[in-house]
Each structure stands twice: as C-alpha cells, then as structure tokens.
Amino acid sequence: MQDIGTEVTAAGIARLAGVGRAAVSNWRRRHADFPRPVGGTETSPSFALAEVERWLRKQGKLAEVPLKERVWQQLAGHPAGPGTALVHTGCALLLVHDRHPVWLEVSAGSDRRLAELLPNSLDQVLTPRFGMVRRPAVTAPTAAALLPSVPLLRGAAELAAETGARQTFEFLLGRHLDANSRQYTPTPADLARLMADLAGPATTVLDPACGAGALLRAVDPRPDQELFGQDSSPEQAALTVLRLALHTRSTVRTAAADSLRADTYGTLRADAVLCHPPFNERNWGHDELAYDPRWEYGFPARTESELAWVQHALARLRDGGTAVLLMPPAAAGRRSGRRIRADLLRRGALRAVIALPAGAAPPHNLPLHLWVLRRPGKAPAQPEVLFVDAGQLLDGGAASPAERGRDSGGGRGMLDREDVRAGVLETWRTFDRDGTAPEQPGLSRCVPVVELLDDDVDLAPARHLPPPASAVGAAELSTVRERLGRTLRLTADLTPPPVGEAQPARWPLTTVGELARAGALLLRTGGHGAHARVLTDHDVLSGTAPSGTLPETGEQPALVEAGDVVVPVLGGGAVARVVDEATAGAALGRNLTLLRPDPAALDPWFLAGFLRGTANNRQASSYASTATRLDVRRLQLPRLPLDQQRRYGERFRALAEFEDALRLAGRLGEGLVRGMYDGLADGTVAPD
C-alpha cells in the first residue's frame, strides 16, 4: 500500500532535505518537475510526501530519509489529522511495548491484514489497562480507521526497535506539541517536577485538567500507585493515558470529560492533586453548578474559574492530602474572589503561595503563582501562610542587588536549576514540618492568617515579602559600588584606540553556505531535545548565561562547544556570539544557528566579527510584516589567509570584551541605584 495520503508542507520538505525554506521556494520556481501541491492553501501549500521523496532522490538532494523524520512526516500529514494519528501510533507502541510477539505476528502479513487483525490485539491490551473507568479515553480503533495509519505504525514500530517504544512516543508527542503550540498549553517539565515534589510522595494522584500528561508523568513512582487524569479534550485524555502507560506500570486511568461539569471521579479521595487549569474561562459552568457540593468555601463568581478549580481539587483530596495548582497572578488579588480566599485562609486550606518569574510557564509574559493547598482535617492552632519569591531564589538570595535576576535571562529553564528547586523545596518542607519557617528578606516569609484578612485579602507574595535591600544594607551596597568602580575603570582601559581612515577593502568574498559545503564549518539549528541548560536567543542578545528550557521531543539536542559561533535568526539585529568555556555544554535553543568552524581554516572571532556587519545582515535578511528573518547561509565574509584572519579576530575579541564590560557596568549601576532607593525607603541606608 503506497503512502499517498501523507502530505508535507514546505517547512517539512526543508527539514527532510536539511535546507532552509527559501531553498524549497527556489526549487518550486526553477524546476518544472517539482511536485504539484495536493492540499493546503495558496500561501501554505502541502505536497504528497511520496512524490517529494522521489523528486529529492532524483535530484540527488536526499540520499535517504532518516527514519525519525519519515515517521514524523507520516504522522504530521496523516489524512485524519496528526492528533488521531498520534493516538493510533500510541496504541500500536503500547502493543509493541507490552506484547511484542503479538505485534510481530499481526504485522507479518500485508497492510490490509495488519489493519484487520490489529483492533482485536489492541483490545486485549487496552481493555485491561484502561477499561475500568466510566469514560475510557482510549478504545481500540476499527480496521477502517487504522488502514490509512498502517505505514505510520510500521515505521513507528521500526523506530521503537531502535530507540524504545516510550522514547518513540515521547519524540512524536514532543514534535506534535511543538508544531501545534497555539492549540496546547503544556506544562514545562521542570515546573511539573517542582509541583510534584511540593505535593510529596503519593499513592493516589489526580490531575483534573491533565492536558498531555506532564504533571502525572512527573510523579515519583511508588508501589501500588494509581494515576487518574481527566481532560475535556478526548485527544489529550487519550495521549495522556498512552504516555503514562508507556512510562510506568502503575494503574493509569483517564477520562474525556470536563471535570467541573462532568466529574468522572466524584468518589475519589486522592493523596495529591496536581493541576494546571485553563485560565480566565467565563464559560466554566457557573450557571448550572450553583448548588454543587464542591463549593465548600463559597460559590465562585463567573470571573473566578480558577477558584472553582481550587475547590474541585480540595474536594477530591483525602483529609491531609495536598494539592498544587498553577494559578494566574490575578487570582491572588481580584476583589470578586476575596471571600473565597478569606475562607481558604480561615480554615487552613491554603498553605503557601509561590511566585514564579515571568517565562517559567505559558503564558510566558505573566509571572504565574503556585498555590499549595491541604484539605484540612483540623485547623492549626496558630495558622500561617508561606510566601516565596522563586525569582529571587534563582540567585539563592546571596547575589548583590546589581546581579540578582540579571544574568538569568528570564524565567524559562530557571526551575530546572538544582539550587533553585532545592531552595523552594527546603523552604516549603521546613514550613510544612514546623508550621513556620525563618524569614528571608526578599525571598520568603511566613505571615499569620490574621494579617491577611483585610478588605482585599491579597495573596500576591510581592505584597508580603520584605524588600531584598533589607538583607544586604549599606555594607553590600558599598561592595556593589566598589565593583562598579572597578568595572568602569576596566571599561576605560578596554575602550578601543582612535582609528585612522582607510580605503574600503575589496576582498574576494564567500558565503557561509559555500563554506559549509566546502567543509570549512558545520551548520546546526537549535530547538530540539530537552536539556538542563539551554542557550536562548535572549541569552545571545543580552550576553548572559544559558537560561532556557526545551520540551522533551525524544531527539538529541545540539550542544555548543567552546569556539562555536552562535547567531540569532530573528529580530534583524547584527549579533554573533563566540561560545566560551563557561557556556560550552549548553543546548542550542530555538531561533539560533550554530556555526562550528574548522580551526585549520577559520578563526572563530574573525568569523563572528564579520557576521556582525550591519550591511552584511541587511543583505542576508528577509522582511515580513511581523518579523525579520536572517538567512545565515547568505552571510558573507572575506577570503583571507588564517594569519590575517587572526589579526582581525584579535581586534574583534577586544571589542567583545569592551561590550561585555559595558553590559556589566550597566547592570551594576542599575542594581546600585535600585538598592539605594530601596535602602533609603526602608531605613536601612542613612541619607548622609
């Protein structure tokens, strides 16, 4: 059976051939025999994958499609849609994982025979694993539904033989979520781990808005563990249960239904509830759920859907069980929710509010909060609430005001740092054990409930934490001032000497693309594979340390080495960064291109310096209505002997050191000014 139903976009063709999308557009214009579109739109056409592969091989542009890439393109271009294709693939991979001999038997014949035999074989695996729930998320597909998926399933099984069934599914799921990021709101893996650790060891865990299963997957396994998930999207509920079944031998149950309107687990009393609920929903069931028994702390207003999820989580906990919810910052202070927040405090249900830095989770422009709740068996005698600012814990509370939060590059990936996770968890566990914890100015503080029960009942940590300046005072500010003075003197020493006029040079030029084809440098793009340290485009632009994170896709990330040159491809700026020893080993983030020069042919500082030329960037950029994109292959540099390259390279390196000193001086100066304002305002710094 020929795979004629699978379609691929121009971006997919570029990935197959290892070129940019501009090259695909050129092929369509220059080659009359290039495959005609079979779908899509005029501005974003799609092509038959089989025809594209034949054309690429005929042109010598594709020796063989990598197995991973072929399977992904089959899934992405599936006639029934990638979501359905991924569910079919997950079912087959579970059969491969649990009953490999059965898969070998049913797949031995023709494609039609496989489609006819597979439903019964899948039913023998799926029913015992998932069938004991009122609304099972996955049932065996019919033979007719499976027939278009057979080439994909065979390819996925072949890939599983190389990498494992779980890794294959994680790769395809990660690619799917990344390619359709506007349709999903995934919970980053580092945040999911932190939420699971805050909840503590648990035998029974529920996620009532499970999405793709990131939170349940982060739970540490225990004997006789049961994992329950529910999601209003049938596709996501199915993906979650398949993902977890491939990940763990624990009992796994998911259901496809709205947890607020149609709660599948009405009698469940879990040890822990983890939840990343949808934010700012008006149509959450306000009108039909007015008398629901879950509203123990008050009936949520129409605009307070998040407080409905909070109470749903508490209703599904056993006495003493813990819930951890990701919340928008507005839920901590909206007047329409103050009575419910007050009752949560009075009865001892709300235990901690942890502020995350902006960028730690989508939506990335908001500094989200974690609420840690406990179903109260009895109220504590002297109840307190713990407030934590995880953004300040990013620097452990020990950095100077000038540096605190400046070198992190934002919140993305910060929760994956062991010191940050340890700081949050240590503070929470001390509070959980003792009912209180030592105050850390700017970082954490325990506040008596009675102090919070004012007219606003505002639970934003920033309202209740003492400013960081009170932790350092005048002595620390003096240290920052001394550092600033040394940096300014260094900046003066590094200032480039006066320059003389010279005639414009007329060198013979080459392009990055030509150098790559000649083997003088290696080109890599970023954004694939999870890693603890990810160099982002923001880090490159601001000259800061790796700060990002990437979703798990099952692929190997591109790791940078000392001497690599990294170039951002979006934004229109003329920037190129030479990787140093401190940055080496980080993964290459999205919207970045790595150039690894052959040291026998190219000096990295010479390469980076000429790539930063403004005119060079303009001629290599394409301009759209919303963004400017750089085609790195079109960037030019002169053909010079290696010794002459090094002369230029030394000058470019000196300019980079001067630029770094200017950045550091700016950060130190800004921090000193902020610390002085805060110190004068809170009385820790004398005015004279």
PDB file of C-alpha atoms in Angstrom, residues 36-163:
ATOM      1  CA  ARG A  36       2.465  19.976  -7.519  1.00  0.00           C
ATOM      2  CA  PRO A  37       0.548  20.895  -4.355  1.00  0.00           C
ATOM      3  CA  VAL A  38      -2.141  18.424  -3.337  1.00  0.00           C
ATOM      4  CA  GLY A  39      -3.670  20.418  -0.478  1.00  0.00           C
ATOM      5  CA  GLY A  40      -3.241  23.276   1.937  1.00  0.00           C
ATOM      6  CA  THR A  41      -3.747  26.870   0.850  1.00  0.00           C
ATOM      7  CA  GLU A  42      -2.236  29.113  -1.796  1.00  0.00           C
ATOM      8  CA  THR A  43       0.112  30.690   0.729  1.00  0.00           C
ATOM      9  CA  SER A  44       0.838  27.443   2.613  1.00  0.00           C
ATOM     10  CA  PRO A  45       0.502  24.511   0.194  1.00  0.00           C
ATOM     11  CA  SER A  46       1.075  20.871   1.054  1.00  0.00           C
ATOM     12  CA  PHE A  47       2.600  18.151  -1.100  1.00  0.00           C
ATOM     13  CA  ALA A  48       2.422  14.362  -1.288  1.00  0.00           C
ATOM     14  CA  LEU A  49       5.278  13.010   0.813  1.00  0.00           C
ATOM     15  CA  ALA A  50       5.992  10.070  -1.504  1.00  0.00           C
ATOM     16  CA  GLU A  51       6.255  12.363  -4.542  1.00  0.00           C
ATOM     17  CA  VAL A  52       8.532  14.765  -2.693  1.00  0.00           C
ATOM     18  CA  GLU A  53      10.858  11.942  -1.608  1.00  0.00           C
ATOM     19  CA  ARG A  54      11.114  10.627  -5.174  1.00  0.00           C
ATOM     20  CA  TRP A  55      11.900  14.101  -6.519  1.00  0.00           C
ATOM     21  CA  LEU A  56      14.543  14.794  -3.874  1.00  0.00           C
ATOM     22  CA  ARG A  57      16.279  11.483  -4.574  1.00  0.00           C
ATOM     23  CA  LYS A  58      16.155  12.073  -8.320  1.00  0.00           C
ATOM     24  CA  GLN A  59      17.825  15.467  -7.816  1.00  0.00           C
ATOM     25  CA  GLY A  60      20.460  13.997  -5.517  1.00  0.00           C
ATOM     26  CA  LYS A  61      19.240  16.153  -2.652  1.00  0.00           C
ATOM     27  CA  LEU A  62      18.180  13.238  -0.477  1.00  0.00           C
ATOM     28  CA  ALA A  63      20.113  10.006  -0.186  1.00  0.00           C
ATOM     29  CA  GLU A  64      17.658   8.510   2.293  1.00  0.00           C
ATOM     30  CA  VAL A  65      15.009   9.953   4.572  1.00  0.00           C
ATOM     31  CA  PRO A  66      16.019   9.457   8.232  1.00  0.00           C
ATOM     32  CA  LEU A  67      13.600   7.054   9.888  1.00  0.00           C
ATOM     33  CA  LYS A  68      12.643   9.535  12.608  1.00  0.00           C
ATOM     34  CA  GLU A  69      11.893  12.202  10.023  1.00  0.00           C
ATOM     35  CA  ARG A  70       9.864   9.889   7.821  1.00  0.00           C
ATOM     36  CA  VAL A  71       7.717   8.709  10.728  1.00  0.00           C
ATOM     37  CA  TRP A  72       7.144  12.294  11.830  1.00  0.00           C
ATOM     38  CA  GLN A  73       6.162  13.425   8.331  1.00  0.00           C
ATOM     39  CA  GLN A  74       3.771  10.487   8.033  1.00  0.00           C
ATOM     40  CA  LEU A  75       2.171  11.491  11.319  1.00  0.00           C
ATOM     41  CA  ALA A  76       2.053  15.229  10.582  1.00  0.00           C
ATOM     42  CA  GLY A  77       0.485  14.667   7.159  1.00  0.00           C
ATOM     43  CA  HIS A  78      -1.970  11.928   8.158  1.00  0.00           C
ATOM     44  CA  PRO A  79      -5.356  12.282   6.383  1.00  0.00           C
ATOM     45  CA  ALA A  80      -7.259  12.071   9.696  1.00  0.00           C
ATOM     46  CA  GLY A  81      -5.042  14.684  11.350  1.00  0.00           C
ATOM     47  CA  PRO A  82      -1.907  14.392  13.495  1.00  0.00           C
ATOM     48  CA  GLY A  83      -3.853  14.012  16.753  1.00  0.00           C
ATOM     49  CA  THR A  84      -5.720  10.924  15.579  1.00  0.00           C
ATOM     50  CA  ALA A  85      -2.542   9.551  14.000  1.00  0.00           C
ATOM     51  CA  LEU A  86      -0.660  10.002  17.275  1.00  0.00           C
ATOM     52  CA  VAL A  87      -3.357   8.130  19.217  1.00  0.00           C
ATOM     53  CA  HIS A  88      -3.201   5.238  16.717  1.00  0.00           C
ATOM     54  CA  THR A  89       0.584   5.247  16.997  1.00  0.00           C
ATOM     55  CA  GLY A  90       0.453   5.241  20.790  1.00  0.00           C
ATOM     56  CA  CYS A  91      -1.878   2.252  20.795  1.00  0.00           C
ATOM     57  CA  ALA A  92       0.439   0.318  18.473  1.00  0.00           C
ATOM     58  CA  LEU A  93       3.511   1.260  20.504  1.00  0.00           C
ATOM     59  CA  LEU A  94       1.788   0.051  23.677  1.00  0.00           C
ATOM     60  CA  LEU A  95       1.180  -3.282  21.946  1.00  0.00           C
ATOM     61  CA  VAL A  96       4.854  -3.351  20.898  1.00  0.00           C
ATOM     62  CA  HIS A  97       5.857  -2.496  24.473  1.00  0.00           C
ATOM     63  CA  ASP A  98       3.549  -4.899  26.342  1.00  0.00           C
ATOM     64  CA  ARG A  99       3.143  -7.783  23.866  1.00  0.00           C
ATOM     65  CA  HIS A 100       5.887  -7.625  21.301  1.00  0.00           C
ATOM     66  CA  PRO A 101       5.361 -11.203  19.989  1.00  0.00           C
ATOM     67  CA  VAL A 102       1.729 -10.360  19.234  1.00  0.00           C
ATOM     68  CA  TRP A 103       2.815  -7.297  17.244  1.00  0.00           C
ATOM     69  CA  LEU A 104       5.302  -9.397  15.270  1.00  0.00           C
ATOM     70  CA  GLU A 105       2.557 -11.887  14.459  1.00  0.00           C
ATOM     71  CA  VAL A 106      -0.100  -9.412  13.289  1.00  0.00           C
ATOM     72  CA  SER A 107       2.395  -7.257  11.354  1.00  0.00           C
ATOM     73  CA  ALA A 108       3.913 -10.161   9.429  1.00  0.00           C
ATOM     74  CA  GLY A 109       1.436 -10.048   6.557  1.00  0.00           C
ATOM     75  CA  SER A 110       0.048  -7.385   4.246  1.00  0.00           C
ATOM     76  CA  ASP A 111      -1.037  -3.933   5.310  1.00  0.00           C
ATOM     77  CA  ARG A 112      -4.702  -4.868   4.964  1.00  0.00           C
ATOM     78  CA  ARG A 113      -4.215  -7.966   7.112  1.00  0.00           C
ATOM     79  CA  LEU A 114      -2.489  -5.864   9.767  1.00  0.00           C
ATOM     80  CA  ALA A 115      -5.392  -3.399   9.810  1.00  0.00           C
ATOM     81  CA  GLU A 116      -7.896  -6.250  10.170  1.00  0.00           C
ATOM     82  CA  LEU A 117      -6.065  -8.093  12.962  1.00  0.00           C
ATOM     83  CA  LEU A 118      -4.844  -5.104  14.937  1.00  0.00           C
ATOM     84  CA  PRO A 119      -8.158  -3.990  16.570  1.00  0.00           C
ATOM     85  CA  ASN A 120      -8.594  -7.285  18.404  1.00  0.00           C
ATOM     86  CA  SER A 121      -4.954  -7.346  19.508  1.00  0.00           C
ATOM     87  CA  LEU A 122      -5.189  -3.752  20.719  1.00  0.00           C
ATOM     88  CA  ASP A 123      -8.387  -4.501  22.600  1.00  0.00           C
ATOM     89  CA  GLN A 124      -6.575  -7.255  24.529  1.00  0.00           C
ATOM     90  CA  VAL A 125      -4.035  -4.656  25.689  1.00  0.00           C
ATOM     91  CA  LEU A 126      -6.194  -1.543  26.096  1.00  0.00           C
ATOM     92  CA  THR A 127      -9.169  -3.033  27.944  1.00  0.00           C
ATOM     93  CA  PRO A 128      -7.221  -4.437  30.925  1.00  0.00           C
ATOM     94  CA  ARG A 129      -5.137  -1.255  31.186  1.00  0.00           C
ATOM     95  CA  PHE A 130      -7.789   1.441  30.647  1.00  0.00           C
ATOM     96  CA  GLY A 131     -11.243  -0.112  30.524  1.00  0.00           C
ATOM     97  CA  MET A 132     -12.157   0.142  34.217  1.00  0.00           C
ATOM     98  CA  VAL A 133     -13.382   3.740  34.046  1.00  0.00           C
ATOM     99  CA  ARG A 134     -16.787   5.157  33.160  1.00  0.00           C
ATOM    100  CA  ARG A 135     -15.498   7.179  30.197  1.00  0.00           C
ATOM    101  CA  PRO A 136     -12.346   5.413  28.938  1.00  0.00           C
ATOM    102  CA  ALA A 137     -10.133   7.745  26.979  1.00  0.00           C
ATOM    103  CA  VAL A 138      -8.857   5.077  24.580  1.00  0.00           C
ATOM    104  CA  THR A 139     -10.606   2.174  22.888  1.00  0.00           C
ATOM    105  CA  ALA A 140      -9.351   0.022  20.041  1.00  0.00           C
ATOM    106  CA  PRO A 141      -9.804   1.775  16.655  1.00  0.00           C
ATOM    107  CA  THR A 142     -11.667  -0.033  13.878  1.00  0.00           C
ATOM    108  CA  ALA A 143      -9.911  -1.685  10.942  1.00  0.00           C
ATOM    109  CA  ALA A 144     -11.212   1.002   8.574  1.00  0.00           C
ATOM    110  CA  ALA A 145      -9.830   3.757  10.793  1.00  0.00           C
ATOM    111  CA  LEU A 146      -6.468   2.010  11.104  1.00  0.00           C
ATOM    112  CA  LEU A 147      -5.911   1.242   7.427  1.00  0.00           C
ATOM    113  CA  PRO A 148      -4.551   4.733   6.474  1.00  0.00           C
ATOM    114  CA  SER A 149      -2.264   4.566   9.522  1.00  0.00           C
ATOM    115  CA  VAL A 150      -0.581   1.245   8.692  1.00  0.00           C
ATOM    116  CA  PRO A 151       2.585   2.728   7.041  1.00  0.00           C
ATOM    117  CA  LEU A 152       2.946   5.063  10.021  1.00  0.00           C
ATOM    118  CA  LEU A 153       2.511   2.228  12.536  1.00  0.00           C
ATOM    119  CA  ARG A 154       5.094   0.064  10.791  1.00  0.00           C
ATOM    120  CA  GLY A 155       7.559   2.958  10.758  1.00  0.00           C
ATOM    121  CA  ALA A 156       6.909   3.738  14.434  1.00  0.00           C
ATOM    122  CA  ALA A 157       7.466   0.090  15.380  1.00  0.00           C
ATOM    123  CA  GLU A 158      10.721   0.081  13.432  1.00  0.00           C
ATOM    124  CA  LEU A 159      11.804   3.251  15.225  1.00  0.00           C
ATOM    125  CA  ALA A 160      10.813   1.685  18.570  1.00  0.00           C
ATOM    126  CA  ALA A 161      13.130  -1.238  17.808  1.00  0.00           C
ATOM    127  CA  GLU A 162      15.987   1.281  17.663  1.00  0.00           C
ATOM    128  CA  THR A 163      15.121   3.684  20.488  1.00  0.00           C
TER     129      THR A 163
END
